[in-house]
């Protein structure tokens, strides 16, 4: 079974990327330096730009998920990871034994792989991260069938090898026993030798007279003896000193003890070898899991490094677009187009990460043919492209078409990463180059950049090229927003390509390189040409430059050219599909601003630059005199144009600043208004509660005045229930009114405006401002004070609280009946219609009870001649509302039914117009 690769497999790499000219290796080294292991470092170092869309979407998505993981405070250590291929291959050999330090390094790898599995599949109470693409990368590692769990291996081997490579005593019980025996044997030998040395020293035969010297020669414990006394010490001479004055003798009484020590040492080495073989075998059994884990963690660490780079430089994820085809092809009849214009945010892995999916055509009519774009076929399903080609006319190819108004190449506030890193190193972490914005309009694929020397033309060219390489290598780019085509090659002619060995001058080298590019570039190539047509006669160079630019325009290649030549500026202004751009220049300071302005050419300002750099004024004046009138006029016009653009930009910024200030002031006033409204609402709510409490108090006093105790108790109970319902109703209506006002739901309601003073008499209906509802006048206390009733609640109001008066003519039920049909009615007692209320409250009743009461109330109101009534049934689950409204729709006395506005009850009440 082949090992998983530890390096990236780049599908469809670019035919050419001009990586060295655009300094991609330098940037790649910087990103690789953010890794912590050789695996991640090697993965980054092998990144190359590709045109494979699914692979790029996958890479950018994984980097985005790792960036979110780091932003959320997540961390993972990659220290200790390395390429374990050779060690694991050796471990799988039967009977092989790895060195202890090699086993220790593989155990470190196993710990990292096991920690990664735990992070992906944490315990129920641990933090779980949402990173579907990273989980998809690690799917095989989580599959117990594909990869074995590493916990048993770590439990078995962890802690048995010391950091210095020696086996601990806990490696096995037998090893512990042997080492305990070795310690005892050492002590016995040392004690025996000390006795012998003491005895010899007392006789003056040893080398030292002050210490019991014991040393080792050839794994045998010996004592030093002076050479002249060697025959007096019975034993075996193992060595002598370099001077010959001392010999090292093993006394006879310790020979057997040393023999036993050697035997124990042999046993120890045998046991160590046995343990290492067992450890090696255990690692060999887990070799597939360890190798798979290393391959996964190598890529994960590369994404972590890219994520840290993106955080450092505030990078963004690029969106890839499809270029509009220059040539269109007639579509065959009866075809279903599956490659129509798609959003840059497609979720289709072959399109883009967020755009809506186009329905598949698998269920279309059998007579229709399926049409797929050629680039989608090759990128998403390369294995099918040959099959489609073999199907001939049965399958037609169509080029994916973008939205006609969507720019295909757009960089907003882009920065050259190497330039920004250098500026930060020199001036501090806040330093940053002037951002660059390039947006090519639809159907525009060629950009001509002009302007002064040292103004940033070449930097603009390199920024576009390097950011394109980064995007197509799976690296986020330093910009606020980026939409880029998917290039199949990037060709750059930048810098001096002079070669003495090849006998090429600067101009010749440029011509050779441009000629090569012109022969291989195509519609999806990016061509970057710096100072096209320079280093030769200006007139001939200008003609050649225009011809080269026109050639690439005819090829429909993406092209960016820097120049000082007026002919190229005129060419860009007169050709469709070509855009002029200028790097900025400050006429006051005579220095470049490094801003890129699209749509206008730039003046070279060579004389101004020379003047700023300190050239002699006489030379500058003479040079200005040599310029033709037309050239001077063009330069002056371009200078004025850029001054006007600068002024317009400043004015636009001032207007935007004023808009921001107005927005802040509007927000402040809204906050103050809400606070004031909240305070007013609390004040009104307190007044309402006080009014209700006053009514309750009056009601209790009235009940107490009733002599009949039984009747008094009944009335007290009924009144308490009615007051509870009334308070709930008023609370709901008050809350609804406040909510409608706060959410401006009542902004279209007709405001209540007081009318001219109207005489008010008992029985009239008045509209109250404070409650937003009608009440009936019960008693006139004085000219400005009235006693009214609103449902079951009575209150005293001031004349100023009345918004409208509806006069009600008092008629008896008998008169009402005669007016409606001449019916003769006999009544036992008369009812005063002036005190007939126009509202009934049935909250808390069942459907049958409420229907009975409402029918009775309708009859009384009809006989009393009321024009309208109000039924309060509450909101609840809506059962009571639906039952009553169904009853009212079929009732003969009812003309119409309506629902009041939210500030007058809304769905909790129903207003009824009675027939007259």
mmCIF file of N, CA and C in Angstrom, residues 422-476:
data_model
loop_
_atom_site.group_PDB
_atom_site.id
_atom_site.type_symbol
_atom_site.label_atom_id
_atom_site.label_comp_id
_atom_site.label_asym_id
_atom_site.label_seq_id
_atom_site.Cartn_x
_atom_site.Cartn_y
_atom_site.Cartn_z
ATOM 1 N N UNK A 422 8.680 44.792 4.579
ATOM 2 C CA UNK A 422 9.919 45.570 4.693
ATOM 3 C C UNK A 422 9.661 46.887 5.423
ATOM 4 N N UNK A 423 8.545 47.559 5.101
ATOM 5 C CA UNK A 423 8.230 48.827 5.755
ATOM 6 C C UNK A 423 7.962 48.616 7.249
ATOM 7 N N UNK A 424 7.317 47.510 7.595
ATOM 8 C CA UNK A 424 7.079 47.231 9.014
ATOM 9 C C UNK A 424 8.394 46.967 9.752
ATOM 10 N N UNK A 425 9.302 46.270 9.093
ATOM 11 C CA UNK A 425 10.587 45.986 9.729
ATOM 12 C C UNK A 425 11.398 47.262 9.935
ATOM 13 N N UNK A 426 11.235 48.230 9.026
ATOM 14 C CA UNK A 426 12.017 49.458 9.115
ATOM 15 C C UNK A 426 11.357 50.522 9.988
ATOM 16 N N UNK A 427 10.010 50.623 9.920
ATOM 17 C CA UNK A 427 9.320 51.750 10.560
ATOM 18 C C UNK A 427 8.338 51.348 11.643
ATOM 19 N N UNK A 428 8.163 50.071 11.913
ATOM 20 C CA UNK A 428 7.232 49.669 12.954
ATOM 21 C C UNK A 428 6.046 48.920 12.402
ATOM 22 N N UNK A 429 5.284 48.265 13.286
ATOM 23 C CA UNK A 429 4.181 47.400 12.823
ATOM 24 C C UNK A 429 3.017 48.145 12.185
ATOM 25 N N UNK A 430 2.923 49.458 12.392
ATOM 26 C CA UNK A 430 1.804 50.199 11.808
ATOM 27 C C UNK A 430 2.082 50.694 10.398
ATOM 28 N N UNK A 431 3.328 50.585 9.936
ATOM 29 C CA UNK A 431 3.681 51.075 8.601
ATOM 30 C C UNK A 431 3.027 50.218 7.533
ATOM 31 N N UNK A 432 2.611 50.873 6.444
ATOM 32 C CA UNK A 432 1.952 50.151 5.356
ATOM 33 C C UNK A 432 2.078 50.968 4.078
ATOM 34 N N UNK A 433 2.267 50.307 2.933
ATOM 35 C CA UNK A 433 2.337 51.055 1.670
ATOM 36 C C UNK A 433 0.974 51.612 1.282
ATOM 37 N N UNK A 434 0.993 52.564 0.369
ATOM 38 C CA UNK A 434 -0.262 53.133 -0.127
ATOM 39 C C UNK A 434 -1.063 52.051 -0.846
ATOM 40 N N UNK A 435 -2.317 51.824 -0.450
ATOM 41 C CA UNK A 435 -3.100 50.755 -1.091
ATOM 42 C C UNK A 435 -3.321 51.025 -2.578
ATOM 43 N N UNK A 436 -3.454 49.952 -3.296
ATOM 44 C CA UNK A 436 -3.621 49.999 -4.752
ATOM 45 C C UNK A 436 -4.990 49.427 -5.113
ATOM 46 N N UNK A 437 -5.748 50.151 -5.898
ATOM 47 C CA UNK A 437 -7.067 49.679 -6.340
ATOM 48 C C UNK A 437 -7.082 49.594 -7.856
ATOM 49 N N UNK A 438 -7.349 48.412 -8.364
ATOM 50 C CA UNK A 438 -7.459 48.181 -9.812
ATOM 51 C C UNK A 438 -8.790 47.506 -10.077
ATOM 52 N N UNK A 439 -9.633 48.136 -10.865
ATOM 53 C CA UNK A 439 -10.905 47.543 -11.254
ATOM 54 C C UNK A 439 -11.078 47.727 -12.754
ATOM 55 N N UNK A 440 -10.961 46.654 -13.487
ATOM 56 C CA UNK A 440 -11.151 46.719 -14.934
ATOM 57 C C UNK A 440 -12.633 46.561 -15.262
ATOM 58 N N UNK A 441 -13.214 47.480 -16.019
ATOM 59 C CA UNK A 441 -14.627 47.357 -16.382
ATOM 60 C C UNK A 441 -14.876 46.077 -17.174
ATOM 61 N N UNK A 442 -16.142 45.665 -17.262
ATOM 62 C CA UNK A 442 -16.448 44.465 -18.058
ATOM 63 C C UNK A 442 -15.937 44.609 -19.493
ATOM 64 N N UNK A 443 -15.443 43.516 -20.028
ATOM 65 C CA UNK A 443 -14.924 43.448 -21.399
ATOM 66 C C UNK A 443 -13.660 44.283 -21.585
ATOM 67 N N UNK A 444 -13.012 44.682 -20.485
ATOM 68 C CA UNK A 444 -11.720 45.376 -20.550
ATOM 69 C C UNK A 444 -10.668 44.445 -19.967
ATOM 70 N N UNK A 445 -9.653 44.126 -20.774
ATOM 71 C CA UNK A 445 -8.644 43.164 -20.339
ATOM 72 C C UNK A 445 -7.230 43.690 -20.488
ATOM 73 N N UNK A 446 -7.069 44.974 -20.808
ATOM 74 C CA UNK A 446 -5.727 45.523 -20.976
ATOM 75 C C UNK A 446 -5.636 46.851 -20.227
ATOM 76 N N UNK A 447 -4.545 47.000 -19.454
ATOM 77 C CA UNK A 447 -4.328 48.179 -18.625
ATOM 78 C C UNK A 447 -2.987 48.796 -18.993
ATOM 79 N N UNK A 448 -2.995 50.091 -19.313
ATOM 80 C CA UNK A 448 -1.784 50.833 -19.637
ATOM 81 C C UNK A 448 -1.515 51.787 -18.482
ATOM 82 N N UNK A 449 -0.422 51.573 -17.757
ATOM 83 C CA UNK A 449 -0.096 52.374 -16.581
ATOM 84 C C UNK A 449 1.034 53.342 -16.949
ATOM 85 N N UNK A 450 0.794 54.623 -16.748
ATOM 86 C CA UNK A 450 1.799 55.642 -17.035
ATOM 87 C C UNK A 450 1.942 56.546 -15.819
ATOM 88 N N UNK A 451 2.936 57.430 -15.868
ATOM 89 C CA UNK A 451 3.166 58.322 -14.745
ATOM 90 C C UNK A 451 4.641 58.525 -14.509
ATOM 91 N N UNK A 452 4.981 59.225 -13.442
ATOM 92 C CA UNK A 452 6.373 59.619 -13.215
ATOM 93 C C UNK A 452 7.258 58.449 -12.815
ATOM 94 N N UNK A 453 8.557 58.659 -12.977
ATOM 95 C CA UNK A 453 9.521 57.698 -12.453
ATOM 96 C C UNK A 453 9.416 57.657 -10.924
ATOM 97 N N UNK A 454 9.777 56.509 -10.363
ATOM 98 C CA UNK A 454 9.684 56.266 -8.903
ATOM 99 C C UNK A 454 8.276 56.489 -8.400
ATOM 100 N N UNK A 455 7.294 56.427 -9.277
ATOM 101 C CA UNK A 455 5.916 56.670 -8.849
ATOM 102 C C UNK A 455 5.151 55.419 -8.485
ATOM 103 N N UNK A 456 5.725 54.270 -8.743
ATOM 104 C CA UNK A 456 5.062 53.035 -8.348
ATOM 105 C C UNK A 456 4.473 52.239 -9.486
ATOM 106 N N UNK A 457 4.868 52.527 -10.732
ATOM 107 C CA UNK A 457 4.320 51.763 -11.854
ATOM 108 C C UNK A 457 4.733 50.301 -11.781
ATOM 109 N N UNK A 458 6.022 50.065 -11.578
ATOM 110 C CA UNK A 458 6.503 48.683 -11.509
ATOM 111 C C UNK A 458 5.949 47.968 -10.284
ATOM 112 N N UNK A 459 5.824 48.694 -9.172
ATOM 113 C CA UNK A 459 5.229 48.094 -7.969
ATOM 114 C C UNK A 459 3.794 47.673 -8.247
ATOM 115 N N UNK A 460 3.047 48.509 -8.971
ATOM 116 C CA UNK A 460 1.667 48.151 -9.333
ATOM 117 C C UNK A 460 1.647 46.876 -10.159
ATOM 118 N N UNK A 461 2.585 46.789 -11.111
ATOM 119 C CA UNK A 461 2.661 45.610 -11.974
ATOM 120 C C UNK A 461 2.992 44.364 -11.142
ATOM 121 N N UNK A 462 3.992 44.483 -10.265
ATOM 122 C CA UNK A 462 4.383 43.340 -9.447
ATOM 123 C C UNK A 462 3.300 42.961 -8.440
ATOM 124 N N UNK A 463 2.587 43.960 -7.936
ATOM 125 C CA UNK A 463 1.511 43.659 -6.989
ATOM 126 C C UNK A 463 0.437 42.822 -7.654
ATOM 127 N N UNK A 464 0.033 43.213 -8.863
ATOM 128 C CA UNK A 464 -0.972 42.446 -9.591
ATOM 129 C C UNK A 464 -0.482 41.027 -9.858
ATOM 130 N N UNK A 465 0.775 40.886 -10.278
ATOM 131 C CA UNK A 465 1.297 39.559 -10.588
ATOM 132 C C UNK A 465 1.469 38.694 -9.358
ATOM 133 N N UNK A 466 2.063 39.253 -8.294
ATOM 134 C CA UNK A 466 2.321 38.456 -7.099
ATOM 135 C C UNK A 466 1.014 38.064 -6.417
ATOM 136 N N UNK A 467 0.049 38.968 -6.353
ATOM 137 C CA UNK A 467 -1.231 38.634 -5.721
ATOM 138 C C UNK A 467 -1.977 37.571 -6.526
ATOM 139 N N UNK A 468 -1.804 37.577 -7.841
ATOM 140 C CA UNK A 468 -2.414 36.531 -8.660
ATOM 141 C C UNK A 468 -1.774 35.172 -8.351
ATOM 142 N N UNK A 469 -0.446 35.148 -8.195
ATOM 143 C CA UNK A 469 0.227 33.894 -7.837
ATOM 144 C C UNK A 469 -0.229 33.421 -6.465
ATOM 145 N N UNK A 470 -0.315 34.343 -5.505
ATOM 146 C CA UNK A 470 -0.766 33.978 -4.161
ATOM 147 C C UNK A 470 -2.173 33.368 -4.211
ATOM 148 N N UNK A 471 -3.069 34.041 -4.929
ATOM 149 C CA UNK A 471 -4.451 33.562 -4.980
ATOM 150 C C UNK A 471 -4.524 32.170 -5.587
ATOM 151 N N UNK A 472 -3.731 31.920 -6.637
ATOM 152 C CA UNK A 472 -3.781 30.627 -7.307
ATOM 153 C C UNK A 472 -2.843 29.602 -6.679
ATOM 154 N N UNK A 473 -2.216 29.978 -5.557
ATOM 155 C CA UNK A 473 -1.447 29.018 -4.760
ATOM 156 C C UNK A 473 -2.161 28.691 -3.461
ATOM 157 N N UNK A 474 -3.347 29.230 -3.280
ATOM 158 C CA UNK A 474 -4.111 28.946 -2.068
ATOM 159 C C UNK A 474 -3.738 29.813 -0.890
ATOM 160 N N UNK A 475 -3.192 31.002 -1.131
ATOM 161 C CA UNK A 475 -2.782 31.911 -0.059
ATOM 162 C C UNK A 475 -3.674 33.149 -0.098
ATOM 163 N N UNK A 476 -4.251 33.566 1.035
ATOM 164 C CA UNK A 476 -5.028 34.816 1.060
ATOM 165 C C UNK A 476 -4.148 35.993 0.658
#
